[in-house]
mmCIF file of C-alpha atoms in Angstrom:
data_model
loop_
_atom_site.group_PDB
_atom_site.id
_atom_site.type_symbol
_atom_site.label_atom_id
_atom_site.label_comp_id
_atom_site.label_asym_id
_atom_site.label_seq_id
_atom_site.Cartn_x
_atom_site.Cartn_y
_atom_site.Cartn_z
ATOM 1 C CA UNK A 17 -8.994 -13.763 2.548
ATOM 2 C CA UNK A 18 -8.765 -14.454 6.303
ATOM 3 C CA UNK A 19 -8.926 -12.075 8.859
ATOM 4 C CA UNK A 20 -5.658 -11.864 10.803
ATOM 5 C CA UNK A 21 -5.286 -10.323 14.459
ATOM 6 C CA UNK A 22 -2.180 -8.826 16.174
ATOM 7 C CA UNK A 23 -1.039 -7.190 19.003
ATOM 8 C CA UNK A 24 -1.315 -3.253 18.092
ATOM 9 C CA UNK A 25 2.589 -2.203 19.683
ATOM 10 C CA UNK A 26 5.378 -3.880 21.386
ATOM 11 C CA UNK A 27 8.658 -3.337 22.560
ATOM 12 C CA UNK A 28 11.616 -5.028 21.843
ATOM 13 C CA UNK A 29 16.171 -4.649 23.280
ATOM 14 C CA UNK A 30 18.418 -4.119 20.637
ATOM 15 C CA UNK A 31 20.061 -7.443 19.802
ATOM 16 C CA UNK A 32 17.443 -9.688 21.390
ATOM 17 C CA UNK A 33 15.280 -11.380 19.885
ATOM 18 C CA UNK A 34 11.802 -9.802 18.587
ATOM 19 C CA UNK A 35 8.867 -12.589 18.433
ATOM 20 C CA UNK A 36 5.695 -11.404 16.752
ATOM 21 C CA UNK A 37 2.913 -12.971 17.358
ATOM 22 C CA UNK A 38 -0.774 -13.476 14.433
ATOM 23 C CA UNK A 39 -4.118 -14.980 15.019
ATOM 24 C CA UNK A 40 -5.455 -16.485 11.815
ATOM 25 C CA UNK A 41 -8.366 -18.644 13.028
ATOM 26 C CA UNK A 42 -10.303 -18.472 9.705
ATOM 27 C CA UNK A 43 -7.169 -19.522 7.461
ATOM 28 C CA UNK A 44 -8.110 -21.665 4.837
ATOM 29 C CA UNK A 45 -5.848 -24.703 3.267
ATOM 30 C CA UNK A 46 -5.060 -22.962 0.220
ATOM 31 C CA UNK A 47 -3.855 -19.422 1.853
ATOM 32 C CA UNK A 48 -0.184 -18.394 2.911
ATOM 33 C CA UNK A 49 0.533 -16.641 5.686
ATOM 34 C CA UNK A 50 2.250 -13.590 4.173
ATOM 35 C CA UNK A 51 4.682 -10.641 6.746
ATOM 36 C CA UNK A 52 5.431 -7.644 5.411
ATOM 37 C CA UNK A 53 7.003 -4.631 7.599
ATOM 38 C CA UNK A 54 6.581 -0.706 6.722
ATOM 39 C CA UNK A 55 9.684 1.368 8.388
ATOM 40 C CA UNK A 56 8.459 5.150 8.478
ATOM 41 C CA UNK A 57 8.476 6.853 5.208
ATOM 42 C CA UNK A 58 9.518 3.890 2.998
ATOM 43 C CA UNK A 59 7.066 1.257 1.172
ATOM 44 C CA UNK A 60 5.881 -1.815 2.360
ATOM 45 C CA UNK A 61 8.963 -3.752 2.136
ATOM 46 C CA UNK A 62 8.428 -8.323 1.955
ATOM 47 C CA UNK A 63 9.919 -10.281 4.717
ATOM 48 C CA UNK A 64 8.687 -13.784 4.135
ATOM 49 C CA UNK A 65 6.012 -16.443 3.684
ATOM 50 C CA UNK A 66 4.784 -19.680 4.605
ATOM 51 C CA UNK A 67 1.769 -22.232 3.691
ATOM 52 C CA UNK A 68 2.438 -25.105 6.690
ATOM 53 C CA UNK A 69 6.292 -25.303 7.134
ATOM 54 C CA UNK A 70 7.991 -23.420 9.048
ATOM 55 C CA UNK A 71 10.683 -20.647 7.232
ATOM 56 C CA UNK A 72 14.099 -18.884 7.085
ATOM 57 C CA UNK A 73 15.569 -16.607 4.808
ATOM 58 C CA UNK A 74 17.925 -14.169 5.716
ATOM 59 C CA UNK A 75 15.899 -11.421 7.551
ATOM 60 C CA UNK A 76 13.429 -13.651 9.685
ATOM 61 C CA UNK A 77 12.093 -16.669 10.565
ATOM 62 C CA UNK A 78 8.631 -17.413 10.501
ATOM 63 C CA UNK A 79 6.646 -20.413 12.716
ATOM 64 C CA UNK A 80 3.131 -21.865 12.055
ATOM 65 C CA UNK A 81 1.120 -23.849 14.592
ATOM 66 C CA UNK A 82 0.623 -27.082 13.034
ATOM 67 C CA UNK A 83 -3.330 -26.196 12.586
ATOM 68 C CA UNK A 84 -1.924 -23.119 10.781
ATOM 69 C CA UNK A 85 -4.342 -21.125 13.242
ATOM 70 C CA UNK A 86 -1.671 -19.092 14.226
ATOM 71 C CA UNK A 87 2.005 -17.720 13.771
ATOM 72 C CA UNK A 88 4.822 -15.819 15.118
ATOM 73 C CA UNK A 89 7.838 -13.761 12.823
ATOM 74 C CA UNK A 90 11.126 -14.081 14.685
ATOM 75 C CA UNK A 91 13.496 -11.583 14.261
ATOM 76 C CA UNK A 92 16.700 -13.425 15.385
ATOM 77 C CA UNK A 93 18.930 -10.315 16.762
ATOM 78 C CA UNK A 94 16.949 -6.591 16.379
ATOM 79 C CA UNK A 95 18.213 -3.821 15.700
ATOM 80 C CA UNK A 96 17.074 -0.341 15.576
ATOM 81 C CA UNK A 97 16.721 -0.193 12.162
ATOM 82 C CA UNK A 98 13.909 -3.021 12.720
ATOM 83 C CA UNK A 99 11.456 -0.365 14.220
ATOM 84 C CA UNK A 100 8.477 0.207 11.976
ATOM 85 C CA UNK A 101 5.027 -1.561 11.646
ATOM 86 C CA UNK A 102 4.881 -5.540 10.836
ATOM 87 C CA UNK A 103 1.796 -7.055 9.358
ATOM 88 C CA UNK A 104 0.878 -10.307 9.134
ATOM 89 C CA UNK A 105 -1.490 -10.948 5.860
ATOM 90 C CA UNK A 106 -3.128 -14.070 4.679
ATOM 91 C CA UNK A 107 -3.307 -14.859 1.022
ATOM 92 C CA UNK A 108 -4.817 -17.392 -1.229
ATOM 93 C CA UNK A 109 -2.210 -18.085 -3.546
ATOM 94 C CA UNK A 110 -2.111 -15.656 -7.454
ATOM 95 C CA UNK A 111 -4.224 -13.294 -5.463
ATOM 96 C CA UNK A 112 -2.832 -9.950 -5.833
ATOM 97 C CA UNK A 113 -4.727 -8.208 -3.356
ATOM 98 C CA UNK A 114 -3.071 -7.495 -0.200
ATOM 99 C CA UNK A 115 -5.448 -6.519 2.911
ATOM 100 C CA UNK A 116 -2.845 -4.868 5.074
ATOM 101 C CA UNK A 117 -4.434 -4.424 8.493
ATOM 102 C CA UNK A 118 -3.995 -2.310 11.545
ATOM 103 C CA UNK A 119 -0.361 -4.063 11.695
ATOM 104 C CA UNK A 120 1.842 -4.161 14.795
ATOM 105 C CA UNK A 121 4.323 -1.922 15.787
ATOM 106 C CA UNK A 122 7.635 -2.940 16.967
ATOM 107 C CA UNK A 123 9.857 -0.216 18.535
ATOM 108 C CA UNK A 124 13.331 -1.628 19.277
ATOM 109 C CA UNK A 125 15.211 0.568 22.338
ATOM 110 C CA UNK A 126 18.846 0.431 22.684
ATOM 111 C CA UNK B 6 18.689 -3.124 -10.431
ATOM 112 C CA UNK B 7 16.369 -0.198 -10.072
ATOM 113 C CA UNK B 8 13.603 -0.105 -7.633
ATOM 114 C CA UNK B 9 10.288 0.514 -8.329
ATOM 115 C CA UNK B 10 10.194 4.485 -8.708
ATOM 116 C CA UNK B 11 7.452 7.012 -8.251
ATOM 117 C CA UNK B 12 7.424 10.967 -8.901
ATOM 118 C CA UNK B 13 6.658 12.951 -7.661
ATOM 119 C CA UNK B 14 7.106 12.423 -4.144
ATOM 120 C CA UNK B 15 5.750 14.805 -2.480
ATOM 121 C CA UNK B 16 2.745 16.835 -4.566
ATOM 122 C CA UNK B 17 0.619 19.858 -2.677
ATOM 123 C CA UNK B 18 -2.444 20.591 -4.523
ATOM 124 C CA UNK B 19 -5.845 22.679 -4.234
ATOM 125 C CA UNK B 20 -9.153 21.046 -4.043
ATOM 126 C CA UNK B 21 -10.498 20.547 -7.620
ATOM 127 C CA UNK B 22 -7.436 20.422 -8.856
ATOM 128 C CA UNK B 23 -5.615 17.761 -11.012
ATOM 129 C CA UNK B 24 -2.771 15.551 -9.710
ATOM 130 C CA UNK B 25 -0.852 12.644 -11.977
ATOM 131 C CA UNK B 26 1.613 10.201 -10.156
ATOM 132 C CA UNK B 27 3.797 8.467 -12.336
ATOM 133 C CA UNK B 28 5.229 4.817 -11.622
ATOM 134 C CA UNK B 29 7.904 2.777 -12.920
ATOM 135 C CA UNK B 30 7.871 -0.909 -11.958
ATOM 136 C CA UNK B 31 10.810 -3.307 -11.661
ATOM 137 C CA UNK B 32 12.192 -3.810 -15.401
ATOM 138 C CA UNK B 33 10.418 -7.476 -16.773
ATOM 139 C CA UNK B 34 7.512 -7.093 -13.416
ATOM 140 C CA UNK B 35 4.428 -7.412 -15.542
ATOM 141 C CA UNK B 36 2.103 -7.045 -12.458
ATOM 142 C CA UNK B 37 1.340 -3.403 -11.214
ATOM 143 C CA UNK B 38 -0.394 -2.180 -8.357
ATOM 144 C CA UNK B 39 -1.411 0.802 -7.030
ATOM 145 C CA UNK B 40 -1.973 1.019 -2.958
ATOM 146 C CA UNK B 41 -2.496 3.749 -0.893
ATOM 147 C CA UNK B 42 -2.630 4.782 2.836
ATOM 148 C CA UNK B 43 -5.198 7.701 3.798
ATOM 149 C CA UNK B 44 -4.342 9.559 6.879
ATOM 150 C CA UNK B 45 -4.915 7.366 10.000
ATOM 151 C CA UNK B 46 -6.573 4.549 7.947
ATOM 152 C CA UNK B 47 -5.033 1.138 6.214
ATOM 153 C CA UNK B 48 -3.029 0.560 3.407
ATOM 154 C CA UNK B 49 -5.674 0.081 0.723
ATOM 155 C CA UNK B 50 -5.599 -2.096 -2.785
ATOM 156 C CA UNK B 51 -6.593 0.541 -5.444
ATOM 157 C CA UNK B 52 -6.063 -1.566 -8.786
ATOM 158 C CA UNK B 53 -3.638 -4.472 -10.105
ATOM 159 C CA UNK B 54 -2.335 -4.359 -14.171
ATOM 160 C CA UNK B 55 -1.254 -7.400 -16.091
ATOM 161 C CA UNK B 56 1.072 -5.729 -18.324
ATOM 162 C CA UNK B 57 -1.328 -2.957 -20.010
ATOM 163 C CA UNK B 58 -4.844 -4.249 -19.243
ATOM 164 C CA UNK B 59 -6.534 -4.212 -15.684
ATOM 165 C CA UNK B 60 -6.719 -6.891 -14.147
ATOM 166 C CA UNK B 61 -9.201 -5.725 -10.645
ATOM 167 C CA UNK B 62 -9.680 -2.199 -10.238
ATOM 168 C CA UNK B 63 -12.413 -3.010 -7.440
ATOM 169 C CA UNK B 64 -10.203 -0.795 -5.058
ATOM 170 C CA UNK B 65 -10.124 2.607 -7.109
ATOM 171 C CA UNK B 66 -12.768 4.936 -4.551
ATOM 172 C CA UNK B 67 -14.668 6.397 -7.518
ATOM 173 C CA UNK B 68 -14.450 7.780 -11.066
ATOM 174 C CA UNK B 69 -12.389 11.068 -10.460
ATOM 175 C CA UNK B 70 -9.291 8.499 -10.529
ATOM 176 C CA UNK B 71 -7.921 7.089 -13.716
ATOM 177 C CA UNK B 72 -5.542 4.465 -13.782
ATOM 178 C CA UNK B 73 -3.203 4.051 -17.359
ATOM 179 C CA UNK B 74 -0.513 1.868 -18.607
ATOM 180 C CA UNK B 75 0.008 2.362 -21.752
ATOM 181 C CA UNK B 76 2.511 0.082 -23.417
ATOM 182 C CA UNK B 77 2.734 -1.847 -20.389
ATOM 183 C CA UNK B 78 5.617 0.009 -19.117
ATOM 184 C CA UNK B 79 5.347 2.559 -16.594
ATOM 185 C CA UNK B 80 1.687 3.769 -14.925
ATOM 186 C CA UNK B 81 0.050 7.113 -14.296
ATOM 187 C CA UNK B 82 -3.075 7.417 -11.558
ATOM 188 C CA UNK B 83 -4.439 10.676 -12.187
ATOM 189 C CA UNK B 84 -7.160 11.980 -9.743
ATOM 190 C CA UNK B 85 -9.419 14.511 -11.259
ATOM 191 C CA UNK B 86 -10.794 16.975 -9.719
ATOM 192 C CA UNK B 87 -8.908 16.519 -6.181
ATOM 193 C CA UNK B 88 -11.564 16.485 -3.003
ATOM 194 C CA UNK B 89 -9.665 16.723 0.289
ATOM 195 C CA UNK B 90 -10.302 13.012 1.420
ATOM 196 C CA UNK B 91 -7.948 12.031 -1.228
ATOM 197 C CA UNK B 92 -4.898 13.286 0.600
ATOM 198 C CA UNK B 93 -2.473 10.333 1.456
ATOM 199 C CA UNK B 94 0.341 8.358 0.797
ATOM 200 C CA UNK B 95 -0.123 6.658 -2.867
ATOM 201 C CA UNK B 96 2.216 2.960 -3.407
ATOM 202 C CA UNK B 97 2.725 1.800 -6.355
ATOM 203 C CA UNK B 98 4.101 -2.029 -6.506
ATOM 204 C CA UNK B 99 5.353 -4.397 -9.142
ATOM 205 C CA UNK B 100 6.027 -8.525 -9.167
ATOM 206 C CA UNK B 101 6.750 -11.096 -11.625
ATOM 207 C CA UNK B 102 3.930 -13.196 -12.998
ATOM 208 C CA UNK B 103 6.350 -16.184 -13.704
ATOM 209 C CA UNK B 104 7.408 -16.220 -10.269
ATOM 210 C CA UNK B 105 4.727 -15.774 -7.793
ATOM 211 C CA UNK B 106 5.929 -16.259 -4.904
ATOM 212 C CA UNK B 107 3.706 -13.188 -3.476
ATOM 213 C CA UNK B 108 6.635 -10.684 -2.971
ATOM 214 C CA UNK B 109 5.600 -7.007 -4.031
ATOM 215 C CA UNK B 110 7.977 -4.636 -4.845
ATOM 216 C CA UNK B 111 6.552 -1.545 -3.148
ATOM 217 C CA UNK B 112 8.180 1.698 -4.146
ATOM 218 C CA UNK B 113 8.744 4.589 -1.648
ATOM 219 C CA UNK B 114 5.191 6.172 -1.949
ATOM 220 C CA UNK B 115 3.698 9.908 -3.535
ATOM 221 C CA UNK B 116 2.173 12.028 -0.895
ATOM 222 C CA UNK B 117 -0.573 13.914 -2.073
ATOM 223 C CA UNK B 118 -1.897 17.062 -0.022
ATOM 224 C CA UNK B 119 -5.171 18.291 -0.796
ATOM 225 C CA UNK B 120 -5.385 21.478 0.441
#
């Protein structure tokens, strides 16, 4: 699978808007772009995933460049419960292995 | 609907000891997974069932840890004897084969302290 990059940490005001960004150079045309978040304690917990299209569900949105090179999970309004570590993760599609990453992680301040 | 469930959650054992995690996936997930985190590395891919058989075990770190799911139901990861480099955070995850849409159902996680 591809190697993803992302910012180690960053900071983010309750109720604004948290953007997160992920380098994934190498991504081939048959692999998803996968983001998964782990808040302290709990499991890795699925927020959403994309092959070219842009998405939306109900806890995020997620953008990818049209070369699929890159993309950036939007958190529309954060909230404290939103602090915890966010990985981006590139899959090839009925492959069950994850590779999790170094992840980023997103403190939101009131 | 029930969660994926693991017990215990929090086990403190002696080096060369025995330790067995139990997990129960999602009711109807056939896939199974066992991750874990060791302190201040990644979360790693230990092994993936289909149902009762293994489908990759090209994760598990060596042969003191045994991997079961007997009946397809729940799974056990037993690691026998314990060194101290095994002490972590163990996930176990489930998802439907019928729908793959990639979404694993991670329970809360075992801690394991080697002492």
């Amino acid at each position: 699978d591809a190697k993803t990059t992302q910012p180690p940490s960053m900071d983010c005001a309750e109720g604004r808007a948290a953007n997160l960004p992920c380098n994934h150079s190498t991504i081939s045309g048959n692999e998803y772009v996968y983001w998964y978040r782990q808040i302290h304690s709990q499991g890795p917990q699925y927020i959403i995933h994309g092959l070219k299209n842009n998405e939306t569900n109900e806890m995020a949105s997620l953008i990818i460049t049209e070369d699929r090179k890159s993309s950036t999970l939007i958190l529309p309004h954060a909230t404290l419960r939103d602090t915890a570590v966010y990985y981006c993760i590139v899959r090839v599609a009925m492959r069950y292995k994850l590779s999790f990453g170094a992840g980023t992680t997103v403190t939101v301040r009131a | 609907e029930a969660g994926v469930t693991q017990f215990p959650s929090h086990s403190v054992i002696e080096k060369g000891q025995t330790v067995t995690l139990r997990c129960d996936p999602i009711s109807g997930h056939d896939n199974l997974y066992w991750y874990r985190r060791v302190m201040g590395k990644e979360i790693k891919f230990l092994l993936h069932f289909v149902k009762e058989s293994k489908q990759d075990e090209s994760g598990m770190p060596n042969n003191r840890f045994l991997a079961e799911r007997t009946g397809g139901t729940y799974s056990t990861l037993k690691v026998q004897p314990a060194e101290l480099e095994d002490s972590g955070v163990y996930f176990c995850a489930s998802s439907q084969i019928a729908r793959d849409t990639g979404e694993l159902f991670f329970g809360e996680g075992s801690r394991l302290t080697v002492l």
